[in-house]
PDB file of C-alpha atoms and ligand atoms in Angstrom:
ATOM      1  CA  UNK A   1    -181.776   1.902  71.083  1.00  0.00           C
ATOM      2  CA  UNK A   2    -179.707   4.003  73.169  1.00  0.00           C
ATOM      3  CA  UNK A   3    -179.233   1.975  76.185  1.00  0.00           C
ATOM      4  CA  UNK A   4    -177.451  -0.183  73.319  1.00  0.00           C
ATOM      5  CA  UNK A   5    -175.661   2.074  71.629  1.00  0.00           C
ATOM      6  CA  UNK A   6    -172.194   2.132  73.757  1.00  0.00           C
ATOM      7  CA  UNK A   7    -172.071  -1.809  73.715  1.00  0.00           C
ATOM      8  CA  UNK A   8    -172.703  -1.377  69.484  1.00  0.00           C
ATOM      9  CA  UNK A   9    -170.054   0.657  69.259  1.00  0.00           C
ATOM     10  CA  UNK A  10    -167.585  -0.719  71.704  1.00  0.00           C
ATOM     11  CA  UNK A  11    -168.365  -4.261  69.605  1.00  0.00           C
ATOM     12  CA  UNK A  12    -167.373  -2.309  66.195  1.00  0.00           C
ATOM     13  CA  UNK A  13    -164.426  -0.789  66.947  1.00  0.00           C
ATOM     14  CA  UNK A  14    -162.763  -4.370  69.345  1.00  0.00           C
ATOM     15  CA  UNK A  15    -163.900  -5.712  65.579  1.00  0.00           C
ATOM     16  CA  UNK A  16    -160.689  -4.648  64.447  1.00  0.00           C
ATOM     17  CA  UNK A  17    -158.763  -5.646  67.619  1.00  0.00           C
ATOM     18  CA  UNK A  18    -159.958  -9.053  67.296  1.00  0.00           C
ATOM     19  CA  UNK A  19    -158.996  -9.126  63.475  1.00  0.00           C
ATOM     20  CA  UNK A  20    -155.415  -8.607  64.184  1.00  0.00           C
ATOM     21  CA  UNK A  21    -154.744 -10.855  67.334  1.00  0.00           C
ATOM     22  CA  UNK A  22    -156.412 -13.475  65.115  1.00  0.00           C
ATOM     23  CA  UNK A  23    -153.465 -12.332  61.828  1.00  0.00           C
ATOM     24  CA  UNK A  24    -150.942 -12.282  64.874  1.00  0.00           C
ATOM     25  CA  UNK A  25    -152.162 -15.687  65.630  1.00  0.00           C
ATOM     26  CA  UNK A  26    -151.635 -17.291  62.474  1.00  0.00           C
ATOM     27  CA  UNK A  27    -148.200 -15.246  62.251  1.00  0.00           C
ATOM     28  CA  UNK A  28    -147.157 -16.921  65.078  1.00  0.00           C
ATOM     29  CA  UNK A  29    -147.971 -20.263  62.649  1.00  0.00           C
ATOM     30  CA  UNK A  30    -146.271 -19.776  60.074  1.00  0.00           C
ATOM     31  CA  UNK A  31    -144.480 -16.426  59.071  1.00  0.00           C
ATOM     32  CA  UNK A  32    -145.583 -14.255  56.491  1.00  0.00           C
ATOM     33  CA  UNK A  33    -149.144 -16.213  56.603  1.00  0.00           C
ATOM     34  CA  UNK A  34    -150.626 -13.439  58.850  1.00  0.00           C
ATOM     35  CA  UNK A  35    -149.066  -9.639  58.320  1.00  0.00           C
ATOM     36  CA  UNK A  36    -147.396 -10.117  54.834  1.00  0.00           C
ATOM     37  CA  UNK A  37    -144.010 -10.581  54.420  1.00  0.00           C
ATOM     38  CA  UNK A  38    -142.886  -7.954  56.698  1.00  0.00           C
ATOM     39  CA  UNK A  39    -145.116  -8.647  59.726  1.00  0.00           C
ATOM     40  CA  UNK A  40    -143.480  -5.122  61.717  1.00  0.00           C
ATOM     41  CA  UNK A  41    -144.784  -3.245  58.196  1.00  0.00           C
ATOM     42  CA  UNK A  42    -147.907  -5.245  57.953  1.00  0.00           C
ATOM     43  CA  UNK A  43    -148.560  -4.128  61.541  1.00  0.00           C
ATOM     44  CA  UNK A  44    -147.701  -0.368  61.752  1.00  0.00           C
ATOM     45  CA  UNK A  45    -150.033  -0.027  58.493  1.00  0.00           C
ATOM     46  CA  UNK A  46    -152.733  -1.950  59.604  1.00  0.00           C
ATOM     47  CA  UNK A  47    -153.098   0.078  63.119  1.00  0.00           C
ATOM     48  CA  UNK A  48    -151.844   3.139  60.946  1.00  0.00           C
ATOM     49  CA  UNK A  49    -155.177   3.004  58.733  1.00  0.00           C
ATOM     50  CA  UNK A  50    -157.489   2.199  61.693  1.00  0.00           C
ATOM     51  CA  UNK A  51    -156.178   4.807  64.021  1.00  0.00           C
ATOM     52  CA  UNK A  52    -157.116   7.215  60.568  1.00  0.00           C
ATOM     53  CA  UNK A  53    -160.393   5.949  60.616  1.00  0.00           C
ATOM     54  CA  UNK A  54    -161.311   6.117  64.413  1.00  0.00           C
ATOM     55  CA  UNK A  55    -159.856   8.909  65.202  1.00  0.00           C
ATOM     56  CA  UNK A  56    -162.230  10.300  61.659  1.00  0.00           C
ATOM     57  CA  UNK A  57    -165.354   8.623  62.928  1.00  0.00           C
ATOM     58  CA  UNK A  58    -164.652  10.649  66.514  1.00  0.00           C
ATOM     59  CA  UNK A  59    -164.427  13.703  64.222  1.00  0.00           C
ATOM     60  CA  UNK A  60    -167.857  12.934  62.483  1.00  0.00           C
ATOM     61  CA  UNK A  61    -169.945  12.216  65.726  1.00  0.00           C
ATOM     62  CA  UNK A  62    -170.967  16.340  66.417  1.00  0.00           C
ATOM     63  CA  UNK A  63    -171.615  16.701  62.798  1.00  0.00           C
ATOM     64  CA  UNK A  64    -173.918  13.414  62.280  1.00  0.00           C
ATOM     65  CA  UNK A  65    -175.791  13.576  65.883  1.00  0.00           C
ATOM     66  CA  UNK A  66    -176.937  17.090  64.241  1.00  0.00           C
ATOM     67  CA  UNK A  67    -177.517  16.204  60.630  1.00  0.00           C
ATOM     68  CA  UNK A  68    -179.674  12.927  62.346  1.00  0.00           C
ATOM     69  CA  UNK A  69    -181.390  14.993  64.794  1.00  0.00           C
ATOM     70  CA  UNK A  70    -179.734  12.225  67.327  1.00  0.00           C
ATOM     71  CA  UNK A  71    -178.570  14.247  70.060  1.00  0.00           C
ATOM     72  CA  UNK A  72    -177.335  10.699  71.766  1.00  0.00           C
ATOM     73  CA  UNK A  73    -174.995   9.962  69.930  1.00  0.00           C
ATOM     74  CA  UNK A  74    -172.852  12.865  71.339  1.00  0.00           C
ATOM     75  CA  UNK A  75    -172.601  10.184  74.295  1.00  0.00           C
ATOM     76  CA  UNK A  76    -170.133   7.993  72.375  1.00  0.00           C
ATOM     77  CA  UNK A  77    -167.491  10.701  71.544  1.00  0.00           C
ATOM     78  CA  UNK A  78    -165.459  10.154  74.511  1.00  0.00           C
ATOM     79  CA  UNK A  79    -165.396   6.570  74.044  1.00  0.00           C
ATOM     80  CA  UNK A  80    -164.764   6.541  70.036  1.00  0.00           C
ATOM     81  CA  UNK A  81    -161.992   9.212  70.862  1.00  0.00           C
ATOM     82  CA  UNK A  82    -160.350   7.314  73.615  1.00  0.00           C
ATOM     83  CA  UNK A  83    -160.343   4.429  71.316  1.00  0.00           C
ATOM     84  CA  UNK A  84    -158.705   6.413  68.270  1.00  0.00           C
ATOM     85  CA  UNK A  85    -156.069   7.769  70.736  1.00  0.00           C
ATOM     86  CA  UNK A  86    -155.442   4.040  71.850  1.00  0.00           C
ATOM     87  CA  UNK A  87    -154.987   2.892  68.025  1.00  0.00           C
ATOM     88  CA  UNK A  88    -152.535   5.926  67.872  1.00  0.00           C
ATOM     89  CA  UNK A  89    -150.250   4.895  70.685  1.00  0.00           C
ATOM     90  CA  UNK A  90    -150.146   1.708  69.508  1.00  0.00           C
ATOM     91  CA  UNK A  91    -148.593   2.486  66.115  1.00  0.00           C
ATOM     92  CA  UNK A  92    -146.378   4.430  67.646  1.00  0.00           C
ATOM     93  CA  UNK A  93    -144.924   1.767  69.714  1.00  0.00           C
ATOM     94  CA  UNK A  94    -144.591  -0.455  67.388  1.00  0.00           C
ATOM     95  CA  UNK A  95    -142.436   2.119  65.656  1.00  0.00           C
ATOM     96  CA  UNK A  96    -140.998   2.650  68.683  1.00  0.00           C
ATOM     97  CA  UNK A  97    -140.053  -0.862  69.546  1.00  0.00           C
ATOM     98  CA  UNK A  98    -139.772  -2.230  66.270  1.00  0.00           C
ATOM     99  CA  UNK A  99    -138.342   0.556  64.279  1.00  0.00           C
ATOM    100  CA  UNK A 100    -136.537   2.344  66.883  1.00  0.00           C
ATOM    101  CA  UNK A 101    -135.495  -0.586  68.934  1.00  0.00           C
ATOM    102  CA  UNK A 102    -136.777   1.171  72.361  1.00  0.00           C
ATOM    103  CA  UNK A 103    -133.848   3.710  71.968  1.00  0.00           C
ATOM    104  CA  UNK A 104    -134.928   7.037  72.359  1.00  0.00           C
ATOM    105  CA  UNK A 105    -132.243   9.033  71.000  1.00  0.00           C
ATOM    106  CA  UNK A 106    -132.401   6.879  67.807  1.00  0.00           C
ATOM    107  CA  UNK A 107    -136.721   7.403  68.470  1.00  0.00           C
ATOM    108  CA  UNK A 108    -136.018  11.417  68.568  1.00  0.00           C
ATOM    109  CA  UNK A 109    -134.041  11.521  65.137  1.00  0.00           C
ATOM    110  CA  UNK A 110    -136.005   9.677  63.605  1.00  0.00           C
ATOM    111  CA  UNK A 111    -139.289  12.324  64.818  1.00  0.00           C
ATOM    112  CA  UNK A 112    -137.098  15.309  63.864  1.00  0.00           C
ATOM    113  CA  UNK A 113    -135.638  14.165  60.785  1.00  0.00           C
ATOM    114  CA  UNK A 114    -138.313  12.801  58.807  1.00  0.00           C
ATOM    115  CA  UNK A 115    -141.410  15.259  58.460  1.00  0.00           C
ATOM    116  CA  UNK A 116    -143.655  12.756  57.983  1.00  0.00           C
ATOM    117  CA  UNK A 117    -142.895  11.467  61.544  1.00  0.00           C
ATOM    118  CA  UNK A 118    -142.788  14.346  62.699  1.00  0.00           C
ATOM    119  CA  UNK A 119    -145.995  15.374  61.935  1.00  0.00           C
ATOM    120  CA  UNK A 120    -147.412  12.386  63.262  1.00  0.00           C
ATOM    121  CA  UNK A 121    -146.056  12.922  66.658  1.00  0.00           C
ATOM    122  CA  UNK A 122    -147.590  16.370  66.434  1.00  0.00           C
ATOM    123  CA  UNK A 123    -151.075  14.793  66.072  1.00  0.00           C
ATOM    124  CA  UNK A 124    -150.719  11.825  68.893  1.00  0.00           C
ATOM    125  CA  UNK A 125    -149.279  14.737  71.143  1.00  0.00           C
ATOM    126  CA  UNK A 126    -152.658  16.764  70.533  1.00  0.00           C
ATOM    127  CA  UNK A 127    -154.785  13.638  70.853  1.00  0.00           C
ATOM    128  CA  UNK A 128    -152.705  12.756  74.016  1.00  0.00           C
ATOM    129  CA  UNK A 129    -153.805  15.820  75.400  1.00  0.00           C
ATOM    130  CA  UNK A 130    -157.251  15.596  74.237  1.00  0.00           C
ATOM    131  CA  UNK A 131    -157.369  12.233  75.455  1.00  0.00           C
ATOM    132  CA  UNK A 132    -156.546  13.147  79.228  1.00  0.00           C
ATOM    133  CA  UNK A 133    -158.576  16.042  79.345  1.00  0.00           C
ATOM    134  CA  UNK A 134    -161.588  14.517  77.956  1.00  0.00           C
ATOM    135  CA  UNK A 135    -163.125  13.675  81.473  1.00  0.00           C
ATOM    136  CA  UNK A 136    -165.978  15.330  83.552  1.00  0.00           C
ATOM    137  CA  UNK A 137    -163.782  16.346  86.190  1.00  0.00           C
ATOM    138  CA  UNK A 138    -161.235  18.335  83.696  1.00  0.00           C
ATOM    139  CA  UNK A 139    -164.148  19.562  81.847  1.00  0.00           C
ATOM    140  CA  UNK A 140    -165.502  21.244  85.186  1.00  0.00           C
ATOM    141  CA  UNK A 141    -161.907  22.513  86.236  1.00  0.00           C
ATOM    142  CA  UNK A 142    -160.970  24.060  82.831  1.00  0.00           C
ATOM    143  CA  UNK A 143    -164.560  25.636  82.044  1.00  0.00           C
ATOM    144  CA  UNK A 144    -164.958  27.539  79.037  1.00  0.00           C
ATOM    145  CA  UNK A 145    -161.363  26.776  77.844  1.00  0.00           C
ATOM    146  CA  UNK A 146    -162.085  23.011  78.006  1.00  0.00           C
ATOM    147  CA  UNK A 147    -164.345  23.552  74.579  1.00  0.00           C
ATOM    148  CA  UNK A 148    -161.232  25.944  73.646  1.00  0.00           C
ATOM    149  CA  UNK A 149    -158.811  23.222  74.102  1.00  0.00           C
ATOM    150  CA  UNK A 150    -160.626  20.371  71.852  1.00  0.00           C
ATOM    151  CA  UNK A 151    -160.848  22.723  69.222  1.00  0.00           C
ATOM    152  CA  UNK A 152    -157.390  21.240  68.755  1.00  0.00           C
ATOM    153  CA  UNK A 153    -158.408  18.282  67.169  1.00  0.00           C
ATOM    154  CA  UNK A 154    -158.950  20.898  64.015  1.00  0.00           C
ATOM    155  CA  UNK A 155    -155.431  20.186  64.073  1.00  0.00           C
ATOM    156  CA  UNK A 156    -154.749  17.230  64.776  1.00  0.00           C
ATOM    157  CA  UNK A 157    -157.302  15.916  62.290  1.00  0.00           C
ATOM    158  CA  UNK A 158    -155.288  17.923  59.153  1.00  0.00           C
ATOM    159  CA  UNK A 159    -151.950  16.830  60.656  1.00  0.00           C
ATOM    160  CA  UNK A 160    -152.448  12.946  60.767  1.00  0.00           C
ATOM    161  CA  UNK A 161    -153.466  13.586  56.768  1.00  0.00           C
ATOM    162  CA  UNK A 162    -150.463  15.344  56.002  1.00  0.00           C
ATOM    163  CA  UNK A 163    -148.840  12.257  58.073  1.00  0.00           C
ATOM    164  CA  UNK A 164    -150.082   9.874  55.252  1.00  0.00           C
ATOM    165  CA  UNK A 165    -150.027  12.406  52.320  1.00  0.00           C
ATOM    166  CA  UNK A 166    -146.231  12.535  52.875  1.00  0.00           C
ATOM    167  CA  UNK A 167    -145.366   8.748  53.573  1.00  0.00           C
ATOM    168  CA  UNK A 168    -147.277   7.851  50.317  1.00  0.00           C
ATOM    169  CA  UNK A 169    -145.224   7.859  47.074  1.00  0.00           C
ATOM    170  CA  UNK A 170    -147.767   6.703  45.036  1.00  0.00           C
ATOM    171  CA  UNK A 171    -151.760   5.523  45.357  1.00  0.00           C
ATOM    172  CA  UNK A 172    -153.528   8.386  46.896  1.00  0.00           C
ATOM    173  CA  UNK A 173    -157.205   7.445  46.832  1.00  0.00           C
ATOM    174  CA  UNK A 174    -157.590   6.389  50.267  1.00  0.00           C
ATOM    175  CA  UNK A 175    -155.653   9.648  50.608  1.00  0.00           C
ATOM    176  CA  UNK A 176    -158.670  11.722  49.047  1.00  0.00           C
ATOM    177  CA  UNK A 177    -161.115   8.935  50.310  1.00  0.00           C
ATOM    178  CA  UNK A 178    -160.015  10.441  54.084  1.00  0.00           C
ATOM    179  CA  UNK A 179    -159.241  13.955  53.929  1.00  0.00           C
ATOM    180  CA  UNK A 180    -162.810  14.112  51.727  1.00  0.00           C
ATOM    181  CA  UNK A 181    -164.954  12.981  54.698  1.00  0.00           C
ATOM    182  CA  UNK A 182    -162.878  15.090  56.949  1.00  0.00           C
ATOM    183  CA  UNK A 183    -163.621  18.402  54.885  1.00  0.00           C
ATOM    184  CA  UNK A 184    -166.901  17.108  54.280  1.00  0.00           C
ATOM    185  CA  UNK A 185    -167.234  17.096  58.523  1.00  0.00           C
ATOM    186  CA  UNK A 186    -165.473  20.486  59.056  1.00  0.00           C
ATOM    187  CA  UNK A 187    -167.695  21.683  56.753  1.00  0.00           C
ATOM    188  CA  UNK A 188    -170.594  21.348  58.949  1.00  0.00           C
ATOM    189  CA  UNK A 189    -168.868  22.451  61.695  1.00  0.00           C
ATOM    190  CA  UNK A 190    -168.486  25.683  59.765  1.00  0.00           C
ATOM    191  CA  UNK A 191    -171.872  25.724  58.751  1.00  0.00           C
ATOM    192  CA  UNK A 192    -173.067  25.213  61.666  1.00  0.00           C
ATOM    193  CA  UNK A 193    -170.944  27.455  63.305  1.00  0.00           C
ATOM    194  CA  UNK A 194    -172.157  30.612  60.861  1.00  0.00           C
ATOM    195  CA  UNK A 195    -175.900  30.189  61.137  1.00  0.00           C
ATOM    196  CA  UNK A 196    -174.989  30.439  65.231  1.00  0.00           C
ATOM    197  CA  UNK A 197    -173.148  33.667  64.317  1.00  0.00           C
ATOM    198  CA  UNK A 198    -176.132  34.998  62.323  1.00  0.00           C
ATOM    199  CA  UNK A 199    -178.491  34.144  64.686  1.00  0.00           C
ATOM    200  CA  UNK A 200    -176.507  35.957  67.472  1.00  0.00           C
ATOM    201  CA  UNK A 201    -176.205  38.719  65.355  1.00  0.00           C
ATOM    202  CA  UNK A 202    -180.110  39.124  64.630  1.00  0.00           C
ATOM    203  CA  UNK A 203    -180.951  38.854  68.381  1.00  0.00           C
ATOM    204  CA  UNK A 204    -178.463  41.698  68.602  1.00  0.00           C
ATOM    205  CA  UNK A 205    -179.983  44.018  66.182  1.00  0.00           C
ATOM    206  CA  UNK A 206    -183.162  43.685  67.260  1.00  0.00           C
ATOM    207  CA  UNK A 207    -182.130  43.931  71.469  1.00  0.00           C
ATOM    208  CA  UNK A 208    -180.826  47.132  70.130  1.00  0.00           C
ATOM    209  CA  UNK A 209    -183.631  48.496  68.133  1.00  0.00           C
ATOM    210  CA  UNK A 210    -186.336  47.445  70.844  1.00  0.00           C
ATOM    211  CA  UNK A 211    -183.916  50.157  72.721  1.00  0.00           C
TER     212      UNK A 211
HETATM  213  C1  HEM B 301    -152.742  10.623  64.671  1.00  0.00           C
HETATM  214  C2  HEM B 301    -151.558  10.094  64.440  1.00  0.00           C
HETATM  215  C3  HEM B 301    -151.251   9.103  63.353  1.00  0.00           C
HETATM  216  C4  HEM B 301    -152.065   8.556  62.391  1.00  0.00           C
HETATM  217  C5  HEM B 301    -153.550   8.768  62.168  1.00  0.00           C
HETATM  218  C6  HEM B 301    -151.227   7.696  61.574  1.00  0.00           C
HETATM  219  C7  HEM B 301    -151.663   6.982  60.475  1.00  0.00           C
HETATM  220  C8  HEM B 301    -150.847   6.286  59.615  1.00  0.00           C
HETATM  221  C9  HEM B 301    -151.265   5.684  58.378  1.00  0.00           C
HETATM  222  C10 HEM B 301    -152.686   5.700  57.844  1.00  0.00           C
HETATM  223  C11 HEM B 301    -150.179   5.094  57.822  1.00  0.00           C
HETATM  224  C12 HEM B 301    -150.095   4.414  56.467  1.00  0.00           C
HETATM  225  C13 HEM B 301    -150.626   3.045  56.468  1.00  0.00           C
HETATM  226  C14 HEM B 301    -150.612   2.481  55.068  1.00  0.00           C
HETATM  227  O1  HEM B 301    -149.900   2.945  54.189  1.00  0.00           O
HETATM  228  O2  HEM B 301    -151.352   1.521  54.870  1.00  0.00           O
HETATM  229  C15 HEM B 301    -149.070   5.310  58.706  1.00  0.00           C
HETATM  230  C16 HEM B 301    -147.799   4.838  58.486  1.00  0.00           C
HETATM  231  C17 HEM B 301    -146.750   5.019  59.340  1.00  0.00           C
HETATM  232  N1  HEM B 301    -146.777   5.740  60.515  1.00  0.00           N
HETATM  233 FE1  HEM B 301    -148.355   6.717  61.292  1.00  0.00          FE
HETATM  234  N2  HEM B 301    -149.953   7.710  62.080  1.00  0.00           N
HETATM  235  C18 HEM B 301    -149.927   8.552  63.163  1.00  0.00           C
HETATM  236  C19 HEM B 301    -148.849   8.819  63.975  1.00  0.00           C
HETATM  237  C20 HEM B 301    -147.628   8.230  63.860  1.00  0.00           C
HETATM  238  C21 HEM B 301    -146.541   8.367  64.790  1.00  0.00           C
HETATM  239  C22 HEM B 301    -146.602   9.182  66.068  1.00  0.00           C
HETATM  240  C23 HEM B 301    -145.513   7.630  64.319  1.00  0.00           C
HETATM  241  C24 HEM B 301    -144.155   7.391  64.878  1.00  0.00           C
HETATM  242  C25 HEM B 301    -143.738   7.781  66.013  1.00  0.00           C
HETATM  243  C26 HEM B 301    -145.932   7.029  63.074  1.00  0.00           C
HETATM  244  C27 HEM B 301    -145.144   6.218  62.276  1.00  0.00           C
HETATM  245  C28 HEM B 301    -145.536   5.653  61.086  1.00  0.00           C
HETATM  246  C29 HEM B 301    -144.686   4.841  60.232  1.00  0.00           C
HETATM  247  C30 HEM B 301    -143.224   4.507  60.493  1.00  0.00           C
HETATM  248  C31 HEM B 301    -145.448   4.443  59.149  1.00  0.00           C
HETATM  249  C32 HEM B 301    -145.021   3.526  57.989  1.00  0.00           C
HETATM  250  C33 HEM B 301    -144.273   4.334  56.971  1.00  0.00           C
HETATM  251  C34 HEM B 301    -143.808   3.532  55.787  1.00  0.00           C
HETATM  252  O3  HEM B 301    -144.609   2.821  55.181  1.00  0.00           O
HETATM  253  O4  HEM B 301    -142.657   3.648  55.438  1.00  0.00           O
HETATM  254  N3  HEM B 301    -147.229   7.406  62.840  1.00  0.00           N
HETATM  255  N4  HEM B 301    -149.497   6.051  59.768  1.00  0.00           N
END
């Protein structure tokens, strides 16, 4: 099973890919009869929700390869990230084509005067980042700050929420729906993260008792 688990999830998430070239297709058909009746809006919310719910699923695989005692899955993290990031850029340039007409200064006040944008670009920055360092070769050059430096995504998980929370003006379940499975993943992480503390502690007390 896992010698087939990168080509399972490399199928899943070109599932979605493949989707929207086929609603691009049959926008190119007839318009409207693919992406709605505003094909630019249809488009930034369709890649908007999936890059929500990769870059979630890249969040969840720590938690879940510990809960399932599957220490394998850990493998896919890069790739599920670097497809999440990918899903990110690419709603940003449709904003940035699209919306923005390719014209940076326009692209720039429309980051720094709507929040909402704004925090958005603060979360592709971080996954940007994340993204670039998340090789072998800047793992080995940054060391012990490399684990330091993708605690980020602790970030840029919260800020892509509070990206959505403040576009919506009304229907929030998918709203709850996604920042519930991310608290439901950070808290494992903080679980986990306290019993290591405890245990570090004990083997503390009693290296200094044995003293
Ligand atoms: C991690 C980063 C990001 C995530 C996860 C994300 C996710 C989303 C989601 C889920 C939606 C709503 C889709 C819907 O209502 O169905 C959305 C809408 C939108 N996003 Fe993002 N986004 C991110 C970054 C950005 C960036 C960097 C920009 C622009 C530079 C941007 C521009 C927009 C716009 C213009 C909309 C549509 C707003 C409207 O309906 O009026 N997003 N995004």
């Amino acid at each position: 099973m896992a010698r087939y688990l990168k080509p399972i999830i490399v199928s899943a998430l070109l599932v979605p890919w493949c989707w929207l070239a086929y609603r691009v297709y049959l926008e190119t058909l007839q318009v409207g009869s693919g992406l709605g009746a505003d094909p630019v809006e249809g488009l930034i919310h369709y890649l908007g929700e999936w890059s929500l719910i990769v870059l979630l699923s890249a969040f969840s695989v720590t938690p879940l390869s510990r809960q399932l005692r599957w220490p394998v899955l850990i493998r896919s993290r890069r790739l599920i990230g670097v497809f999440a990031f990918v899903f990110v850029i690419t709603h940003a340039l449709v904003f940035a084509v699209f919306y923005a007409e390719l014209q940076w200064r326009v692209f720039l006040r429309e980051v720094i005067e709507r929040p909402y944008i704004t925090l958005g670009m603060a979360s592709l920055i971080i996954l940007a980042l994340l993204t670039v360092t998340s090789t072998r070769g800047w793992q080995r050059r940054l060391g012990r700050r490399w684990k330091q430096l993708h605690r980020w995504v602790y970030l840029a998980v919260p800020l892509a929420l509070l990206h959505l929370l403040w576009l919506r003006k009304d229907g929030y379940a998918d709203v709850f729906i996604y920042s519930l499975w991310a608290a439901v993943m950070a808290a494992e992480r903080i679980h986990h993260w306290r019993a290591g503390e405890r245990q570090k502690q004990s083997r503390q007390t009693k290296a200094s008792v044995s003293i």
